[in-house]
Amino acid sequence: MSNPWIAECRNVLAIGRNYVKHIEELNNEIPEVPVVFGKSVSSLTDASALMFPRGLAPIHFELEVVLRIGVDIEPGTFRGLDQVSHAGLGIDFTARERQSQLKAKGLPWQLAKSFQHAAYLGPLWEQPDLTENIAFQLFQNEALRQHGETRLMMFDFVTLLGFINRTLPLRAGDLVYTGTPAGVGPVAEGDRLRLTCSQLDTDCRLTVGFFDTEST
């Protein structure tokens, strides 16, 4: 992995249900507070050729703005976006059927969010202006699938980080995936994905593949 921020990351936190239209497309309830979950650090990748366990399909893409924490923040001491050092785009990949099965049983769905290449991380840019609206897109085989704007988040960056930090310490290098807009969908063998964002100077091109395992 060539991405230096992956090696420095100790925790990957993610936000669910932060865009109303995405909540509606999955028929979920609108939350009163941020929905926070974790992804394993071993799921992180910056590989342009993504490889997923075939037995977990369907695997859905979820494009997100990712924040990198720049300093150690003890619980209850988050003060503002100056404590965020970098931002970029990432994809929270989800084994959707497994997630639905686990949720139906009232069980944690960590294993639907943590598997090889389940947390794609694109280039991160230093000291981004997070106070302005950030527009970002995902294309699948040249077709636009997701268009997000951070002004449409239910919980903005400050609210998200403050909420997390009420309970958890945030450490320098931690990554926070801040939620996905509507348009999520499954990937297939040979798919080409493209992530773009002019404000974050991002244009990443990825391919999708699958491998067989006995354990999935």
Tab-separated table of C-alpha atoms in Angstrom:
chain	number	residue	atom	x	y	z
A	1	MET	CA	0.000	0.000	0.000
A	2	SER	CA	1.452	3.365	-1.025
A	3	ASN	CA	-0.966	5.480	1.006
A	4	PRO	CA	0.863	6.696	4.152
A	5	TRP	CA	-2.363	7.424	6.006
A	6	ILE	CA	-3.347	3.765	6.061
A	7	ALA	CA	-0.259	2.728	8.016
A	8	GLU	CA	-0.863	5.488	10.572
A	9	CYS	CA	-4.561	4.713	11.109
A	10	ARG	CA	-5.589	3.072	14.383
A	11	ASN	CA	-9.363	3.382	14.115
A	12	VAL	CA	-11.847	3.546	11.252
A	13	LEU	CA	-15.184	5.039	12.270
A	14	ALA	CA	-18.139	5.451	9.948
A	15	ILE	CA	-21.499	7.185	9.954
A	16	GLY	CA	-24.717	5.611	8.758
A	17	ARG	CA	-27.929	7.338	7.720
A	18	ASN	CA	-26.560	10.841	7.250
A	19	TYR	CA	-28.346	11.700	3.974
A	20	VAL	CA	-32.155	11.620	3.915
A	21	LYS	CA	-32.532	10.226	0.382
A	22	HIS	CA	-30.161	7.358	1.190
A	23	ILE	CA	-32.185	6.593	4.314
A	24	GLU	CA	-35.314	6.501	2.175
A	25	GLU	CA	-33.829	4.219	-0.497
A	26	LEU	CA	-33.027	1.594	2.165
A	27	ASN	CA	-36.326	2.097	4.019
A	28	ASN	CA	-34.536	2.938	7.255
A	29	GLU	CA	-35.756	5.157	10.064
A	30	ILE	CA	-34.427	8.706	10.259
A	31	PRO	CA	-32.130	8.859	13.313
A	32	GLU	CA	-32.300	11.489	16.037
A	33	VAL	CA	-28.550	11.255	16.657
A	34	PRO	CA	-25.657	10.114	14.436
A	35	VAL	CA	-25.404	6.380	13.757
A	36	VAL	CA	-21.783	5.403	14.424
A	37	PHE	CA	-20.134	2.076	13.619
A	38	GLY	CA	-16.632	0.753	13.058
A	39	LYS	CA	-14.765	-0.924	10.233
A	40	SER	CA	-11.629	-2.962	10.785
A	41	VAL	CA	-8.325	-1.272	9.983
A	42	SER	CA	-7.425	-4.395	8.006
A	43	SER	CA	-10.257	-3.495	5.593
A	44	LEU	CA	-8.453	-0.318	4.490
A	45	THR	CA	-6.961	-0.209	1.017
A	46	ASP	CA	-5.786	2.266	-1.566
A	47	ALA	CA	-5.537	-0.408	-4.268
A	48	SER	CA	-6.887	0.530	-7.680
A	49	ALA	CA	-7.779	-3.124	-8.309
A	50	LEU	CA	-10.301	-4.069	-5.631
A	51	MET	CA	-10.800	-7.744	-4.781
A	52	PHE	CA	-13.728	-8.980	-2.686
A	53	PRO	CA	-14.734	-12.395	-1.293
A	54	ARG	CA	-17.240	-13.797	-3.783
A	55	GLY	CA	-19.360	-15.400	-1.077
A	56	LEU	CA	-20.263	-11.986	0.365
A	57	ALA	CA	-22.016	-10.704	-2.766
A	58	PRO	CA	-23.997	-8.565	-3.244
A	59	ILE	CA	-21.469	-5.957	-2.156
A	60	HIS	CA	-22.665	-2.358	-2.401
A	61	PHE	CA	-20.568	0.773	-2.944
A	62	GLU	CA	-21.160	3.748	-0.635
A	63	LEU	CA	-19.182	6.859	-1.588
A	64	GLU	CA	-18.238	9.138	1.316
A	65	VAL	CA	-16.138	12.113	2.353
A	66	VAL	CA	-13.434	10.885	4.736
A	67	LEU	CA	-11.857	12.995	7.478
A	68	ARG	CA	-8.457	12.310	9.034
A	69	ILE	CA	-7.976	13.402	12.636
A	70	GLY	CA	-4.778	15.412	13.065
A	71	VAL	CA	-4.244	15.396	16.835
A	72	ASP	CA	-5.111	13.275	19.846
A	73	ILE	CA	-8.468	14.411	21.253
A	74	GLU	CA	-9.451	13.170	24.687
A	75	PRO	CA	-13.159	12.489	25.324
A	76	GLY	CA	-15.225	15.644	25.466
A	77	THR	CA	-12.471	17.984	24.244
A	78	PHE	CA	-13.213	18.268	20.507
A	79	ARG	CA	-13.092	21.968	19.687
A	80	GLY	CA	-13.465	22.294	15.928
A	81	LEU	CA	-12.430	21.452	12.394
A	82	ASP	CA	-8.892	22.732	12.950
A	83	GLN	CA	-8.309	19.329	14.585
A	84	VAL	CA	-8.958	17.652	11.215
A	85	SER	CA	-5.716	17.493	9.236
A	86	HIS	CA	-6.833	16.004	5.906
A	87	ALA	CA	-9.916	15.068	3.894
A	88	GLY	CA	-10.617	13.003	0.805
A	89	LEU	CA	-12.994	10.483	-0.708
A	90	GLY	CA	-13.474	6.864	0.239
A	91	ILE	CA	-15.905	4.031	-0.319
A	92	ASP	CA	-17.572	2.111	2.491
A	93	PHE	CA	-18.277	-1.241	0.840
A	94	THR	CA	-21.088	-3.243	2.448
A	95	ALA	CA	-22.095	-6.894	2.155
A	96	ARG	CA	-25.753	-5.939	1.933
A	97	GLU	CA	-27.437	-9.339	2.262
A	98	ARG	CA	-25.270	-10.296	5.213
A	99	GLN	CA	-25.999	-6.946	6.842
A	100	SER	CA	-29.755	-7.437	6.412
A	101	GLN	CA	-29.583	-10.938	7.874
A	102	LEU	CA	-27.614	-9.792	10.909
A	103	LYS	CA	-29.872	-6.784	11.494
A	104	ALA	CA	-32.968	-8.999	11.300
A	105	LYS	CA	-31.552	-11.123	14.124
A	106	GLY	CA	-30.639	-8.081	16.209
A	107	LEU	CA	-26.938	-8.910	15.868
A	108	PRO	CA	-23.990	-6.574	15.251
A	109	TRP	CA	-23.139	-6.215	11.562
A	110	GLN	CA	-19.380	-5.719	11.809
A	111	LEU	CA	-18.742	-8.646	9.442
A	112	ALA	CA	-20.932	-7.015	6.795
A	113	LYS	CA	-18.720	-3.925	6.935
A	114	SER	CA	-15.273	-5.453	7.495
A	115	PHE	CA	-13.694	-7.710	4.875
A	116	GLN	CA	-10.868	-7.423	2.358
A	117	HIS	CA	-10.915	-4.007	0.636
A	118	ALA	CA	-14.168	-3.005	2.392
A	119	ALA	CA	-12.800	0.474	3.156
A	120	TYR	CA	-11.313	2.125	0.088
A	121	LEU	CA	-9.348	5.297	0.819
A	122	GLY	CA	-8.405	7.750	-1.889
A	123	PRO	CA	-5.756	10.485	-1.655
A	124	LEU	CA	-6.132	12.812	1.315
A	125	TRP	CA	-5.562	16.541	1.048
A	126	GLU	CA	-4.078	18.682	3.798
A	127	GLN	CA	-6.028	21.460	5.507
A	128	PRO	CA	-9.142	21.350	3.315
A	129	ASP	CA	-11.843	23.990	3.646
A	130	LEU	CA	-14.542	21.921	5.311
A	131	THR	CA	-16.828	24.901	5.912
A	132	GLU	CA	-17.853	25.051	2.246
A	133	ASN	CA	-20.183	22.665	0.445
A	134	ILE	CA	-18.286	19.707	-1.033
A	135	ALA	CA	-19.808	18.016	-4.090
A	136	PHE	CA	-18.623	14.511	-4.937
A	137	GLN	CA	-19.551	11.789	-7.426
A	138	LEU	CA	-19.226	8.067	-8.122
A	139	PHE	CA	-19.496	6.624	-11.625
A	140	GLN	CA	-19.982	2.919	-12.334
A	141	ASN	CA	-18.950	1.924	-15.859
A	142	GLU	CA	-19.172	5.607	-16.887
A	143	ALA	CA	-22.751	5.999	-15.544
A	144	LEU	CA	-23.283	8.461	-12.686
A	145	ARG	CA	-24.573	6.521	-9.676
A	146	GLN	CA	-24.006	8.841	-6.731
A	147	HIS	CA	-23.847	12.608	-6.393
A	148	GLY	CA	-23.451	13.957	-2.897
A	149	GLU	CA	-23.205	17.414	-1.382
A	150	THR	CA	-22.102	17.864	2.198
A	151	ARG	CA	-24.628	20.669	2.704
A	152	LEU	CA	-27.286	17.941	2.578
A	153	MET	CA	-25.862	15.950	5.489
A	154	MET	CA	-28.238	15.572	8.416
A	155	PHE	CA	-25.313	15.958	10.813
A	156	ASP	CA	-22.438	18.189	9.722
A	157	PHE	CA	-18.767	17.463	10.334
A	158	VAL	CA	-18.592	19.383	13.617
A	159	THR	CA	-21.697	17.664	14.969
A	160	LEU	CA	-20.428	14.216	13.957
A	161	LEU	CA	-16.995	14.581	15.502
A	162	GLY	CA	-18.349	16.206	18.642
A	163	PHE	CA	-20.887	13.413	19.077
A	164	ILE	CA	-18.263	10.682	18.654
A	165	ASN	CA	-15.857	12.443	21.006
A	166	ARG	CA	-18.391	12.599	23.824
A	167	THR	CA	-17.657	8.908	24.312
A	168	LEU	CA	-14.481	8.041	22.422
A	169	PRO	CA	-11.026	9.543	22.340
A	170	LEU	CA	-10.005	10.408	18.803
A	171	ARG	CA	-6.379	9.740	17.907
A	172	ALA	CA	-4.139	11.356	15.329
A	173	GLY	CA	-4.506	9.292	12.184
A	174	ASP	CA	-8.030	8.040	12.890
A	175	LEU	CA	-10.301	8.067	9.838
A	176	VAL	CA	-13.986	9.003	9.877
A	177	TYR	CA	-16.225	8.079	6.922
A	178	THR	CA	-19.015	10.654	7.143
A	179	GLY	CA	-21.965	9.008	5.386
A	180	THR	CA	-23.141	8.217	1.876
A	181	PRO	CA	-25.724	9.906	-0.354
A	182	ALA	CA	-28.414	8.071	-2.298
A	183	GLY	CA	-27.612	5.832	-5.235
A	184	VAL	CA	-25.783	2.952	-3.567
A	185	GLY	CA	-25.751	-0.298	-5.494
A	186	PRO	CA	-23.989	-3.614	-6.107
A	187	VAL	CA	-20.680	-4.111	-7.862
A	188	ALA	CA	-19.993	-6.886	-10.359
A	189	GLU	CA	-16.881	-8.590	-11.679
A	190	GLY	CA	-15.071	-6.258	-14.062
A	191	ASP	CA	-16.862	-3.083	-12.993
A	192	ARG	CA	-15.021	0.207	-13.384
A	193	LEU	CA	-15.582	2.787	-10.660
A	194	ARG	CA	-14.586	6.444	-10.784
A	195	LEU	CA	-14.589	8.844	-7.831
A	196	THR	CA	-14.482	12.584	-8.476
A	197	CYS	CA	-14.479	15.760	-6.398
A	198	SER	CA	-13.175	19.087	-7.686
A	199	GLN	CA	-12.836	20.682	-4.228
A	200	LEU	CA	-10.660	17.800	-3.026
A	201	ASP	CA	-8.811	17.530	-6.357
A	202	THR	CA	-9.809	13.877	-6.646
A	203	ASP	CA	-10.250	11.689	-9.713
A	204	CYS	CA	-9.703	8.014	-8.858
A	205	ARG	CA	-10.339	5.043	-11.136
A	206	LEU	CA	-10.852	1.557	-9.715
A	207	THR	CA	-11.662	-1.915	-10.994
A	208	VAL	CA	-13.624	-4.646	-9.219
A	209	GLY	CA	-12.848	-8.342	-8.958
A	210	PHE	CA	-13.810	-11.278	-6.750
A	211	PHE	CA	-11.984	-14.262	-5.296
A	212	ASP	CA	-13.244	-17.544	-3.879
A	213	THR	CA	-12.808	-18.565	-0.242
A	214	GLU	CA	-14.054	-21.529	1.735
A	215	SER	CA	-14.948	-19.426	4.771
A	216	THR	CA	-17.602	-17.144	3.241
